[in-house]
Coordinates of C-alpha atoms in Angstrom, one line a residue:
Chain A
M509 CA 18.3 35.2 -17.2
S510 CA 15.1 35.0 -15.2
L511 CA 13.5 31.7 -14.0
K512 CA 10.1 33.1 -14.7
R513 CA 9.6 31.2 -17.9
N514 CA 10.5 27.9 -16.2
I515 CA 8.2 28.6 -13.4
L516 CA 5.3 29.4 -15.7
D517 CA 6.0 26.2 -17.5
L518 CA 5.9 24.2 -14.3
R519 CA 2.6 25.9 -13.3
K520 CA 1.2 25.0 -16.7
R521 CA 2.2 21.4 -16.3
K522 CA 0.8 21.1 -12.9
E523 CA -2.4 22.8 -14.0
K524 CA -2.8 20.1 -16.7
V525 CA -2.3 17.2 -14.2
L526 CA -4.8 18.7 -11.8
Q527 CA -7.5 18.3 -14.4
G528 CA -7.4 14.6 -13.7
G529 CA -9.5 12.7 -16.3
G530 CA -11.1 15.9 -17.6
E531 CA -14.3 17.8 -17.1
K532 CA -16.6 15.0 -18.4
A533 CA -15.2 12.3 -16.3
I534 CA -15.3 14.5 -13.2
Q535 CA -19.0 15.3 -13.9
K536 CA -19.7 11.6 -14.0
Q537 CA -17.8 11.1 -10.7
V538 CA -19.8 13.9 -9.0
A539 CA -23.1 12.5 -10.4
M540 CA -22.5 9.3 -8.5
G541 CA -22.3 11.3 -5.2
K542 CA -18.5 10.9 -5.1
L543 CA -15.9 13.6 -4.5
T544 CA -12.8 13.7 -6.7
A545 CA -9.6 12.0 -5.5
R546 CA -8.0 15.4 -4.6
E547 CA -11.1 16.7 -2.9
R548 CA -11.2 13.5 -0.8
I549 CA -7.6 14.0 0.3
T550 CA -8.1 17.7 1.2
S551 CA -11.2 16.9 3.1
I552 CA -9.3 14.5 5.3
V553 CA -6.1 16.4 6.0
D554 CA -5.6 19.8 7.8
E555 CA -6.2 22.8 5.6
D556 CA -3.4 23.5 3.1
S557 CA -1.3 20.7 4.6
F558 CA -1.3 18.3 1.6
H559 CA 1.7 18.0 -0.6
E560 CA 1.6 15.9 -3.7
Y561 CA 4.4 13.8 -5.2
D562 CA 4.9 12.0 -8.5
M563 CA 2.5 14.3 -10.3
F564 CA 4.4 13.9 -13.6
V565 CA 4.7 10.2 -13.6
E566 CA 3.7 8.7 -16.9
H567 CA 2.2 5.3 -17.5
E568 CA 4.1 2.3 -19.0
A569 CA 1.6 0.7 -21.3
R570 CA 3.0 0.4 -24.8
D571 CA 0.4 -1.8 -26.5
F572 CA -3.2 -1.7 -27.8
G573 CA -2.8 2.0 -28.6
M574 CA -2.3 2.9 -25.0
E575 CA 1.1 4.5 -25.9
K576 CA -0.8 7.4 -27.4
K577 CA -2.9 8.0 -24.3
E578 CA -2.0 10.5 -21.6
L579 CA -3.1 9.4 -18.1
H580 CA -2.5 12.2 -15.6
G581 CA -0.6 10.9 -12.7
D582 CA -1.3 7.5 -13.9
G583 CA -4.6 7.5 -12.1
V584 CA -3.4 7.8 -8.5
I585 CA -2.5 10.7 -6.2
I586 CA 0.1 10.3 -3.5
G587 CA 1.4 12.7 -0.9
T588 CA 1.8 13.7 2.7
G589 CA -0.1 16.0 4.9
T590 CA -1.2 16.4 8.5
I591 CA -4.3 15.5 10.5
Y592 CA -4.7 17.4 13.8
G593 CA -1.1 18.6 13.2
Q594 CA 0.3 15.1 13.0
P595 CA 1.9 13.8 9.8
V596 CA 0.3 11.1 7.6
C597 CA 1.0 9.6 4.2
L598 CA -1.9 9.2 1.7
F599 CA -2.8 7.8 -1.7
A600 CA -6.0 8.2 -3.6
Q601 CA -6.9 6.4 -6.7
D602 CA -8.5 8.7 -9.3
F603 CA -11.4 7.0 -11.0
T604 CA -11.6 9.8 -13.6
V605 CA -8.3 8.7 -15.1
A606 CA -8.7 5.4 -16.9
G607 CA -11.2 4.2 -14.3
G608 CA -8.4 4.4 -11.6
S609 CA -7.0 1.2 -13.2
L610 CA -3.8 -0.1 -11.7
G611 CA -0.8 -0.3 -14.0
L612 CA 2.9 -0.6 -13.3
M613 CA 3.6 3.1 -12.5
H614 CA 0.3 3.5 -10.6
A615 CA 1.4 0.7 -8.3
R616 CA 4.9 2.1 -8.0
K617 CA 3.5 5.4 -6.8
I618 CA 1.5 3.6 -4.2
T619 CA 4.4 1.5 -3.0
K620 CA 6.6 4.6 -2.9
I621 CA 4.3 6.3 -0.4
M622 CA 3.9 3.0 1.5
D623 CA 7.7 2.7 1.9
H624 CA 7.7 6.3 3.0
A625 CA 5.0 5.8 5.6
L626 CA 6.8 2.8 7.0
K627 CA 10.2 4.5 7.1
M628 CA 8.8 7.7 8.7
R629 CA 6.6 5.7 11.1
V630 CA 3.4 7.6 10.2
P631 CA -0.1 6.2 9.4
L632 CA -1.0 5.3 5.9
I633 CA -4.4 6.2 4.5
G634 CA -5.3 4.6 1.2
I635 CA -8.4 5.7 -0.8
N636 CA -9.5 3.0 -3.2
D637 CA -11.6 3.8 -6.2
S638 CA -10.5 1.7 -9.1
G639 CA -11.9 -0.5 -11.8
G640 CA -9.1 -3.0 -11.1
A641 CA -6.0 -4.2 -13.0
R642 CA -5.1 -2.3 -16.2
I643 CA -5.6 -5.2 -18.5
Q644 CA -3.4 -3.6 -21.2
E645 CA -0.4 -3.8 -18.9
G646 CA -0.8 -7.5 -18.3
V647 CA 1.3 -9.1 -15.6
N648 CA 2.8 -5.7 -14.7
S649 CA -0.5 -4.9 -13.0
L650 CA -0.5 -8.2 -11.1
A651 CA 3.1 -7.5 -10.0
G652 CA 1.9 -4.1 -8.8
Y653 CA -0.7 -5.6 -6.6
G654 CA 1.7 -8.1 -5.2
E655 CA 4.2 -5.4 -4.2
I656 CA 1.4 -3.5 -2.4
F657 CA 0.2 -6.6 -0.5
F658 CA 3.8 -7.4 0.6
R659 CA 4.2 -3.9 2.0
N660 CA 0.8 -4.0 3.7
T661 CA 2.0 -7.1 5.5
L662 CA 5.4 -5.6 6.3
A663 CA 3.8 -2.5 7.8
S664 CA 1.1 -4.4 9.7
G665 CA 1.5 -3.8 13.4
V666 CA 4.1 -1.1 12.9
I667 CA 2.1 1.8 11.5
P668 CA -1.7 2.1 11.4
Q669 CA -3.0 1.4 7.9
L670 CA -6.5 2.7 7.0
S671 CA -8.3 1.7 3.8
V672 CA -11.1 3.8 2.6
I673 CA -13.3 2.2 -0.1
L674 CA -14.9 5.0 -2.1
G675 CA -15.8 3.3 -5.3
P676 CA -15.2 -0.2 -6.8
C677 CA -12.4 -2.3 -5.3
A678 CA -12.7 -5.6 -7.0
G679 CA -10.8 -8.7 -7.8
G680 CA -7.2 -9.0 -6.4
A681 CA -7.4 -5.3 -5.4
V682 CA -9.6 -6.2 -2.4
Y683 CA -6.7 -7.9 -0.7
S684 CA -4.9 -4.7 0.1
P685 CA -7.7 -3.4 2.3
A686 CA -8.2 -6.9 3.8
L687 CA -4.6 -6.8 5.0
T688 CA -4.9 -3.3 6.6
D689 CA -6.1 -2.5 10.1
F690 CA -9.3 -0.6 9.4
V691 CA -11.6 -0.6 6.4
F692 CA -14.1 2.3 5.9
V693 CA -17.1 1.9 3.6
V694 CA -19.9 4.3 2.4
E695 CA -23.4 3.5 1.5
N696 CA -24.1 3.2 -2.3
I697 CA -20.4 4.1 -3.1
S698 CA -18.3 1.2 -1.8
K699 CA -18.2 -2.0 -3.8
M700 CA -15.9 -4.9 -2.9
F701 CA -15.8 -8.4 -4.3
I702 CA -13.5 -11.0 -5.7
T703 CA -15.7 -11.9 -8.7
G704 CA -18.4 -9.5 -9.8
P705 CA -22.1 -10.0 -10.6
E706 CA -21.4 -10.6 -14.3
V707 CA -19.1 -13.5 -13.7
I708 CA -21.4 -15.0 -11.1
K709 CA -24.3 -14.7 -13.6
T710 CA -22.3 -16.4 -16.4
V711 CA -20.9 -19.2 -14.3
L712 CA -23.7 -19.8 -11.8
G713 CA -26.7 -18.2 -13.3
E714 CA -27.3 -16.2 -10.1
E715 CA -28.4 -12.6 -10.6
I716 CA -27.3 -10.2 -7.9
S717 CA -26.5 -6.5 -8.0
M718 CA -23.1 -5.0 -7.0
E719 CA -24.7 -3.5 -3.9
E720 CA -26.2 -6.8 -2.8
L721 CA -23.0 -8.7 -3.5
G722 CA -20.4 -6.4 -2.0
G723 CA -21.9 -3.1 -1.0
A724 CA -21.2 -1.2 2.2
K725 CA -24.0 -2.8 4.2
V726 CA -22.9 -6.3 3.2
H727 CA -19.4 -5.8 4.4
S728 CA -20.4 -4.1 7.6
E729 CA -23.1 -6.6 8.6
I730 CA -22.5 -9.9 6.8
T731 CA -18.8 -10.4 5.9
G732 CA -17.1 -8.4 8.6
N733 CA -14.6 -7.0 6.0
A734 CA -15.5 -3.4 6.9
H735 CA -15.0 -1.7 10.3
F736 CA -16.7 1.6 9.8
Y737 CA -19.9 2.3 7.8
A738 CA -21.0 5.8 6.8
L739 CA -23.9 7.2 4.8
N740 CA -21.8 9.6 2.8
E741 CA -18.2 10.5 2.2
L742 CA -18.0 13.4 4.6
E743 CA -19.3 11.3 7.5
C744 CA -16.7 8.7 6.6
F745 CA -13.9 11.4 6.8
E746 CA -15.1 12.4 10.2
Q747 CA -14.8 8.7 11.3
I748 CA -11.3 8.5 10.0
K749 CA -10.3 11.6 11.9
K750 CA -12.0 10.4 15.1
L751 CA -10.3 7.0 14.9
L752 CA -6.9 8.8 14.6
T753 CA -7.5 10.5 17.9
F754 CA -7.6 7.1 19.6
I755 CA -4.6 5.3 18.1
P756 CA -0.8 5.9 18.3
W757 CA 1.2 7.0 15.2
H758 CA 3.3 3.8 15.4
N759 CA 3.9 0.8 17.5
E760 CA 6.5 2.3 19.7
R761 CA 4.3 5.2 20.8
K762 CA 1.3 5.5 23.0
A763 CA -1.9 7.1 21.7
R764 CA -2.3 10.8 22.5
S765 CA -3.6 11.7 26.0
F766 CA -6.6 14.0 26.4
P767 CA -7.7 15.9 29.5
P768 CA -9.6 13.4 31.7
K769 CA -13.4 13.8 31.9
P770 CA -15.9 12.0 34.1
P771 CA -18.7 9.9 32.5
K772 CA -22.0 11.7 32.0
A773 CA -24.4 11.5 34.9
E774 CA -27.2 10.0 32.8
Y775 CA -25.5 6.6 32.7
K776 CA -26.3 5.1 36.1
I777 CA -24.2 2.0 36.2
E778 CA -26.2 0.2 38.9
E779 CA -29.5 0.6 37.0
I780 CA -28.3 -0.8 33.6
V781 CA -27.8 -4.5 34.4
P782 CA -30.8 -6.5 35.3
L783 CA -30.2 -9.0 38.2
D784 CA -31.9 -11.9 36.3
P785 CA -29.1 -13.3 34.0
T786 CA -31.6 -14.2 31.3
Q787 CA -32.7 -10.6 30.7
P788 CA -31.2 -8.4 28.0
Y789 CA -29.6 -5.0 28.3
D790 CA -27.2 -2.9 26.2
I791 CA -23.6 -3.5 27.4
R792 CA -22.6 -0.3 25.6
N793 CA -24.4 1.7 28.3
V794 CA -22.1 0.0 30.9
I795 CA -19.1 1.1 28.8
K796 CA -20.5 4.6 28.6
S797 CA -21.1 4.7 32.4
I798 CA -17.3 4.1 32.8
S799 CA -15.5 5.9 30.0
D800 CA -14.4 9.5 29.9
D801 CA -17.2 11.8 28.8
S802 CA -19.3 8.6 28.1
D803 CA -17.5 8.5 24.8
F804 CA -17.4 5.1 23.1
F805 CA -16.2 4.8 19.5
E806 CA -17.5 1.5 18.3
V807 CA -15.7 -0.6 15.8
M808 CA -17.5 -3.1 13.5
E809 CA -20.9 -2.0 15.0
G810 CA -23.0 -4.0 12.6
F811 CA -21.1 -7.3 12.4
A812 CA -21.4 -10.1 15.0
R813 CA -23.3 -7.8 17.3
N814 CA -23.2 -10.4 20.1
I815 CA -19.8 -8.9 21.0
V816 CA -18.9 -5.2 21.2
I817 CA -15.5 -3.8 20.5
G818 CA -14.2 -0.2 20.3
F819 CA -12.2 2.6 21.8
G820 CA -12.9 4.9 24.7
R821 CA -10.7 6.7 27.2
L822 CA -10.1 6.3 30.9
N823 CA -8.4 9.2 32.6
G824 CA -7.6 10.6 29.2
E825 CA -5.8 7.5 27.9
T826 CA -7.1 5.3 25.1
I827 CA -8.6 2.0 26.1
G828 CA -9.7 -0.9 23.9
F829 CA -13.0 -2.2 25.2
V830 CA -14.2 -5.8 24.5
A831 CA -17.6 -6.7 25.9
N832 CA -20.2 -9.4 25.5
Q833 CA -23.5 -8.0 24.3
P834 CA -26.5 -9.7 26.2
L835 CA -28.8 -7.7 23.8
V836 CA -27.9 -10.0 20.9
L837 CA -27.9 -13.8 21.2
A838 CA -27.6 -13.4 24.9
G839 CA -23.9 -12.4 24.2
V840 CA -22.7 -15.9 23.2
L841 CA -19.4 -16.5 21.6
D842 CA -19.6 -17.9 18.0
C843 CA -17.3 -18.0 15.0
D844 CA -17.9 -14.5 13.9
S845 CA -17.8 -12.8 17.3
S846 CA -14.5 -14.7 18.1
D847 CA -12.9 -13.5 14.9
K848 CA -14.1 -9.9 15.6
A849 CA -12.8 -9.8 19.1
A850 CA -9.5 -11.7 18.5
R851 CA -8.4 -9.3 15.8
F852 CA -9.2 -6.2 17.9
I853 CA -7.3 -7.6 20.9
R854 CA -4.3 -8.2 18.6
Y855 CA -4.6 -4.6 17.3
C856 CA -4.7 -3.2 20.8
D857 CA -1.7 -5.3 21.8
A858 CA 0.3 -4.3 18.7
F859 CA -0.3 -0.6 19.4
N860 CA 0.1 -0.4 23.2
I861 CA -3.5 0.1 24.0
P862 CA -4.7 -1.4 27.3
I863 CA -7.7 -3.8 27.1
V864 CA -10.7 -3.6 29.4
T865 CA -13.0 -6.7 29.1
L866 CA -16.6 -6.5 30.3
E867 CA -17.9 -10.0 30.7
D868 CA -21.5 -11.2 30.7
M869 CA -21.8 -14.4 28.6
P870 CA -23.6 -17.7 28.7
G871 CA -21.1 -19.8 26.7
Y872 CA -20.7 -20.8 23.1
L873 CA -23.5 -20.8 20.5
P874 CA -24.7 -24.5 20.2
G875 CA -25.4 -25.9 16.7
V876 CA -24.3 -28.2 13.9
D877 CA -23.6 -25.2 11.7
Q878 CA -21.3 -23.6 14.3
E879 CA -19.4 -26.9 14.9
H880 CA -19.0 -27.5 11.2
A881 CA -18.0 -23.9 10.5
G882 CA -15.1 -24.5 12.8
V883 CA -16.1 -22.8 16.1
I884 CA -13.2 -24.7 17.7
R885 CA -10.7 -23.0 15.4
H886 CA -12.4 -19.6 15.5
G887 CA -13.0 -19.7 19.3
A888 CA -9.4 -20.5 19.8
K889 CA -8.4 -17.2 18.3
I890 CA -9.8 -15.3 21.3
L891 CA -7.8 -17.6 23.7
Y892 CA -4.7 -17.0 21.6
A893 CA -5.1 -13.3 21.3
Y894 CA -5.7 -12.7 25.0
S895 CA -3.0 -15.0 26.1
E896 CA -0.5 -13.4 23.7
A897 CA -1.4 -9.8 24.6
T898 CA 1.1 -8.2 27.0
V899 CA -0.6 -4.7 27.3
P900 CA -2.4 -4.1 30.6
K901 CA -5.4 -6.5 30.6
I902 CA -8.3 -5.9 33.0
T903 CA -11.6 -7.9 33.3
V904 CA -14.8 -7.0 35.0
I905 CA -17.4 -9.7 35.3
V906 CA -20.6 -7.8 35.4
R907 CA -23.0 -10.8 35.5
K908 CA -22.5 -14.3 34.1
A909 CA -19.3 -16.1 33.1
Y910 CA -20.0 -19.6 32.2
G911 CA -17.9 -22.4 30.9
G912 CA -15.3 -22.1 28.2
G913 CA -16.4 -18.5 27.8
Y914 CA -15.2 -17.7 31.3
I915 CA -11.8 -18.9 30.4
A916 CA -11.7 -17.2 27.0
M917 CA -12.8 -13.7 28.1
N918 CA -9.4 -12.7 29.5
S919 CA -9.6 -14.8 32.6
R920 CA -6.9 -14.9 35.3
H921 CA -5.7 -18.0 33.5
M922 CA -5.1 -16.1 30.3
K923 CA -3.0 -13.8 32.6
A924 CA -5.3 -11.0 33.1
D925 CA -3.6 -8.4 35.3
F926 CA -6.7 -7.6 37.3
M927 CA -9.9 -9.5 37.7
F928 CA -12.9 -7.8 39.2
A929 CA -16.4 -9.2 39.6
W930 CA -19.7 -7.5 40.7
P931 CA -21.5 -9.1 43.7
N932 CA -24.2 -10.5 41.3
A933 CA -21.7 -12.3 39.1
E934 CA -22.2 -16.0 38.4
I935 CA -19.0 -17.8 37.7
A936 CA -19.6 -21.5 36.9
V937 CA -19.1 -24.2 34.4
M938 CA -22.6 -23.6 33.0
G939 CA -25.9 -22.0 33.8
P940 CA -27.7 -23.4 36.8
E941 CA -30.5 -25.1 34.8
G942 CA -28.1 -27.1 32.6
A943 CA -25.8 -27.9 35.5
A944 CA -28.6 -29.2 37.7
N945 CA -30.0 -31.3 34.9
I946 CA -26.7 -33.1 34.7
I947 CA -25.5 -33.3 38.3
F948 CA -29.0 -34.3 39.7
R949 CA -30.3 -36.3 36.8
K950 CA -31.0 -39.4 38.9
E951 CA -32.7 -37.5 41.7
I952 CA -34.8 -35.5 39.2
M953 CA -35.8 -38.6 37.1
S954 CA -36.7 -40.7 40.1
A955 CA -38.7 -38.0 41.9
E956 CA -42.4 -38.2 42.3
D957 CA -42.7 -34.7 40.8
P958 CA -39.6 -34.4 38.6
E959 CA -40.4 -30.7 37.7
A960 CA -40.5 -29.7 41.4
M961 CA -37.4 -31.6 42.1
R962 CA -35.6 -30.0 39.1
K963 CA -36.6 -26.5 40.4
E964 CA -35.3 -27.4 43.9
K965 CA -32.0 -28.7 42.5
V966 CA -31.5 -25.6 40.2
A967 CA -32.0 -23.4 43.3
E968 CA -29.5 -25.5 45.2
Y969 CA -26.9 -25.2 42.5
K970 CA -27.6 -21.5 42.2
K971 CA -27.1 -20.9 45.8
K972 CA -23.8 -22.9 45.8
F973 CA -22.2 -21.8 42.6
A974 CA -24.0 -18.9 41.0
N975 CA -21.9 -16.2 42.8
P976 CA -18.4 -14.7 42.5
Y977 CA -17.2 -16.0 45.9
V978 CA -16.2 -19.5 44.8
A979 CA -13.8 -18.0 42.3
A980 CA -12.7 -15.3 44.7
A981 CA -11.9 -18.0 47.3
K982 CA -9.3 -19.5 44.9
G983 CA -7.9 -16.0 44.0
Y984 CA -9.2 -16.3 40.4
I985 CA -11.0 -13.0 41.1
D986 CA -8.9 -10.3 42.8
T987 CA -11.8 -8.6 44.4
V988 CA -15.6 -8.3 44.3
I989 CA -16.6 -4.7 43.8
E990 CA -19.7 -2.7 43.9
P991 CA -20.8 -1.6 40.4
E992 CA -20.3 2.1 41.4
E993 CA -16.6 1.4 42.1
T994 CA -15.9 0.0 38.6
R995 CA -14.5 3.2 37.1
K996 CA -12.4 4.0 40.2
M997 CA -10.9 0.4 40.2
L998 CA -10.2 0.6 36.5
L999 CA -8.4 3.9 36.8
H1000 CA -6.4 2.7 39.7
S1001 CA -5.4 -0.6 38.1
L1002 CA -4.4 1.2 34.9
E1003 CA -2.3 3.5 36.9
V1004 CA -0.6 0.6 38.6
S1005 CA 0.0 -1.1 35.2
T1006 CA 1.7 1.9 33.6
N1007 CA 5.1 0.3 33.6
K1008 CA 4.0 -3.3 33.1
V1009 CA 6.7 -5.6 31.9
D1010 CA 5.7 -9.0 30.6
R1011 CA 8.4 -10.8 28.6
R1012 CA 7.6 -13.9 26.6
P1013 CA 9.9 -16.6 25.2
S1014 CA 11.6 -15.3 22.1
K1015 CA 10.3 -16.8 18.8
K1016 CA 10.0 -15.9 15.2
H1017 CA 6.3 -15.8 15.5
G1018 CA 3.5 -17.9 17.0
I1019 CA 1.1 -20.0 15.0
P1020 CA -2.3 -18.6 15.8
P1021 CA -5.4 -20.5 14.6
F1022 CA -5.9 -18.3 11.5
Chain B
M1112 CA -37.8 -2.9 21.9
S1113 CA -40.1 -5.7 20.9
N1114 CA -37.8 -7.8 18.8
F1115 CA -36.7 -10.0 21.7
K1116 CA -37.2 -13.8 21.4
E1117 CA -36.6 -16.7 23.7
F1118 CA -33.3 -18.4 23.1
N1119 CA -32.1 -21.6 24.7
I1120 CA -28.4 -22.0 25.6
D1121 CA -27.4 -25.1 27.6
G1122 CA -30.9 -25.4 29.0
T1123 CA -31.4 -21.8 30.1
I1124 CA -33.9 -19.7 28.3
Y1125 CA -32.6 -16.2 27.6
T1126 CA -34.6 -13.2 26.3
T1127 CA -32.5 -11.7 23.5
E1128 CA -32.4 -10.5 19.9
V1129 CA -31.9 -13.4 17.5
P1130 CA -30.4 -12.1 14.3
E1131 CA -31.6 -13.6 10.9
R1132 CA -28.4 -15.5 10.3
V1133 CA -29.1 -17.6 13.4
A1134 CA -32.9 -17.6 13.3
N1135 CA -32.8 -18.9 9.7
R1136 CA -30.3 -21.6 10.4
K1137 CA -30.9 -24.7 8.2
K1138 CA -31.5 -27.9 10.1
W1139 CA -28.7 -30.4 9.5
E1140 CA -29.7 -33.4 7.5
R1141 CA -27.9 -36.7 7.3
P1142 CA -26.5 -37.0 3.7
N1143 CA -28.4 -39.7 1.7
P1144 CA -25.8 -42.1 0.1
N1145 CA -28.3 -42.8 -2.7
H1146 CA -28.3 -39.2 -3.8
I1147 CA -25.7 -37.7 -6.2
K1148 CA -25.5 -34.0 -5.7
S1149 CA -23.7 -31.4 -7.8
F1150 CA -20.5 -30.3 -5.9
I1151 CA -20.2 -27.1 -7.9
P1152 CA -22.7 -25.0 -9.9
G1153 CA -22.3 -25.6 -13.7
T1154 CA -23.8 -27.1 -16.8
I1155 CA -24.6 -30.8 -17.6
V1156 CA -23.0 -31.2 -21.0
E1157 CA -23.5 -35.0 -21.5
I1158 CA -25.5 -37.8 -19.8
F1159 CA -24.3 -41.4 -20.5
V1160 CA -27.0 -43.4 -18.5
K1161 CA -30.7 -43.9 -18.5
E1162 CA -33.2 -44.5 -15.7
G1163 CA -33.4 -48.1 -14.7
Q1164 CA -30.0 -48.9 -16.0
E1165 CA -27.6 -51.1 -14.0
V1166 CA -24.2 -49.4 -13.5
K1167 CA -20.9 -50.6 -12.0
E1168 CA -18.9 -48.6 -9.5
G1169 CA -16.6 -46.1 -11.1
E1170 CA -18.5 -45.8 -14.4
C1171 CA -19.1 -42.3 -15.7
L1172 CA -22.7 -41.1 -15.4
M1173 CA -22.5 -37.6 -16.8
I1174 CA -20.2 -34.6 -17.4
L1175 CA -20.8 -31.5 -15.2
Q1176 CA -18.9 -28.6 -16.8
A1177 CA -18.0 -25.8 -14.4
M1178 CA -15.2 -23.1 -14.5
K1179 CA -14.2 -24.4 -18.0
M1180 CA -13.5 -27.9 -16.5
K1181 CA -15.3 -31.0 -17.5
N1182 CA -16.0 -33.0 -14.3
K1183 CA -16.8 -36.7 -14.6
I1184 CA -19.6 -37.7 -12.3
L1185 CA -18.8 -41.3 -11.3
M1186 CA -21.0 -44.1 -9.9
P1187 CA -20.1 -44.5 -6.2
F1188 CA -21.1 -48.2 -6.0
D1189 CA -22.7 -51.0 -8.1
G1190 CA -26.4 -50.2 -8.5
I1191 CA -29.3 -49.0 -10.5
I1192 CA -30.2 -45.5 -11.7
E1193 CA -33.5 -44.8 -10.1
K1194 CA -34.1 -41.3 -11.3
I1195 CA -32.3 -38.6 -13.2
H1196 CA -33.3 -35.1 -12.3
V1197 CA -31.2 -33.2 -14.9
T1198 CA -31.1 -33.0 -18.7
E1199 CA -28.3 -32.2 -21.1
E1200 CA -27.5 -28.5 -21.4
E1201 CA -29.2 -27.9 -18.1
K1202 CA -27.6 -25.4 -15.7
V1203 CA -27.5 -26.8 -12.2
P1204 CA -26.9 -25.0 -8.8
N1205 CA -24.5 -26.3 -6.2
R1206 CA -25.7 -29.2 -4.0
M1207 CA -28.6 -30.1 -6.3
V1208 CA -29.7 -33.8 -6.3
M1209 CA -28.9 -34.8 -9.9
V1210 CA -29.3 -38.5 -9.7
E1211 CA -31.1 -40.9 -7.3
L1212 CA -29.6 -44.4 -7.0
K1213 CA -30.6 -47.8 -5.7
A1214 CA -28.1 -50.2 -4.4

């Protein structure tokens, strides 16, 4: 007896499943500027590397006529493949099959591949494109989400988890991406919200479109839920692949090394930073004047732009950069920028990525709104994250470091391994103007020409404190360096830190100011 | 780049971009104890008092229905209803002054 017949039968069955939700549904998907779920997966992984599992899974709904419906793969595709030759686990919801709605078996397929990713210690990439819970399956759908959230949490800090939002992702479903490390969104395609425009209209009478409520721009600029923004799906896939070159496959590995390259000559470090601490410049140019090949892969580019975070390389090794941005709000710390930086610092620490902090900040953003929004709690996250981190931590003060911000931005007191300052650095409790107004209030008030006296006292304070040598005299700064020496000093201090050991008291976990 | 503004932090004036969320910050206002504001967007389903009426602390002024819940709006102190800014069936946004009181 030959197996031929069985083989032909298998092929036929596969062929059927590969049609997804059928020609019409696929046409609709394409008309929205979206790729199909399988196309998305094959665009991300290496050619011919994807292998699909659970193709023949059938859905569990037995009510409302659902039992007569056939839902290919139950609306989700799971499998394994490679990216740049390294293994990954993936799932992609298939909107063409019952709107990608999540029922019991759909969720079981996702949790199966999640368990697999965690056990095999490989990254998990989840592509979300779903109308939400399959209402016909009732509490089974909710159970499914819960099982996914639990596994997201379990895997957090062990394997990288990437969420790619390529369609609607609404209601409870949004919490899976929110629990993962990096969220990717695409203009006009991604939509994320807890309650949609219709509910908002009924309950509140407010009219808003899906795009305005939870589109890609909203999540990259206002909410901070998304980390990467792209104009189309292909650009998004390139971002995913680029990110994977910077991060390790799991928390007991280091990221891949690349051949070291010098920064590009066009970035002249000494010419970037104006001497006057009130004048703006783009701190990203300083990062590019230091990093290998001037390559800087920014994370959360559009959100809380007063702080800059992202990956680059020094001597071929991945570095997490955290830098105040004097271009926006003079680089102050506030609620949003604290959240942004703190989470990134914890990411780097969890995945063995050394942190280089470039500091140029005037303090915290003053205002009732900030205080009432809890800037104390939010700001504390940075202190917590830096203090807790045991990866190599190096700080370069490129200009000003005032007040609480000086302490927060990976100071010696947060146990920075190396503290460098440029000769123009001002390390003080506050800016000279504010400090002089307080210290010399009486002299200024009683002077014949208060304005002239104020100027004199500001100058006096500047001379005394607006420099790096007071801090260097106490050993808070290890050495004052010329800007040109920055890269050299970073390379050296990272080399010295290669075998860093920093053991902390054992505990179940800390209680960070969430 | 021409979108730089002057921005004061601790007495020092910095030249920098000021994003909308900060530029459009609402000035803080001290809450007026004589104003009763909606605490949730919803619909006024019933009003029990009239302008000029004397009301004792704890008496119910109106029902604000929101998220399927009927919330009683209670008088915070003994006083007079100075003005009512809502009518029955009216949909109200959050933090809208619904009633003005006089002690």
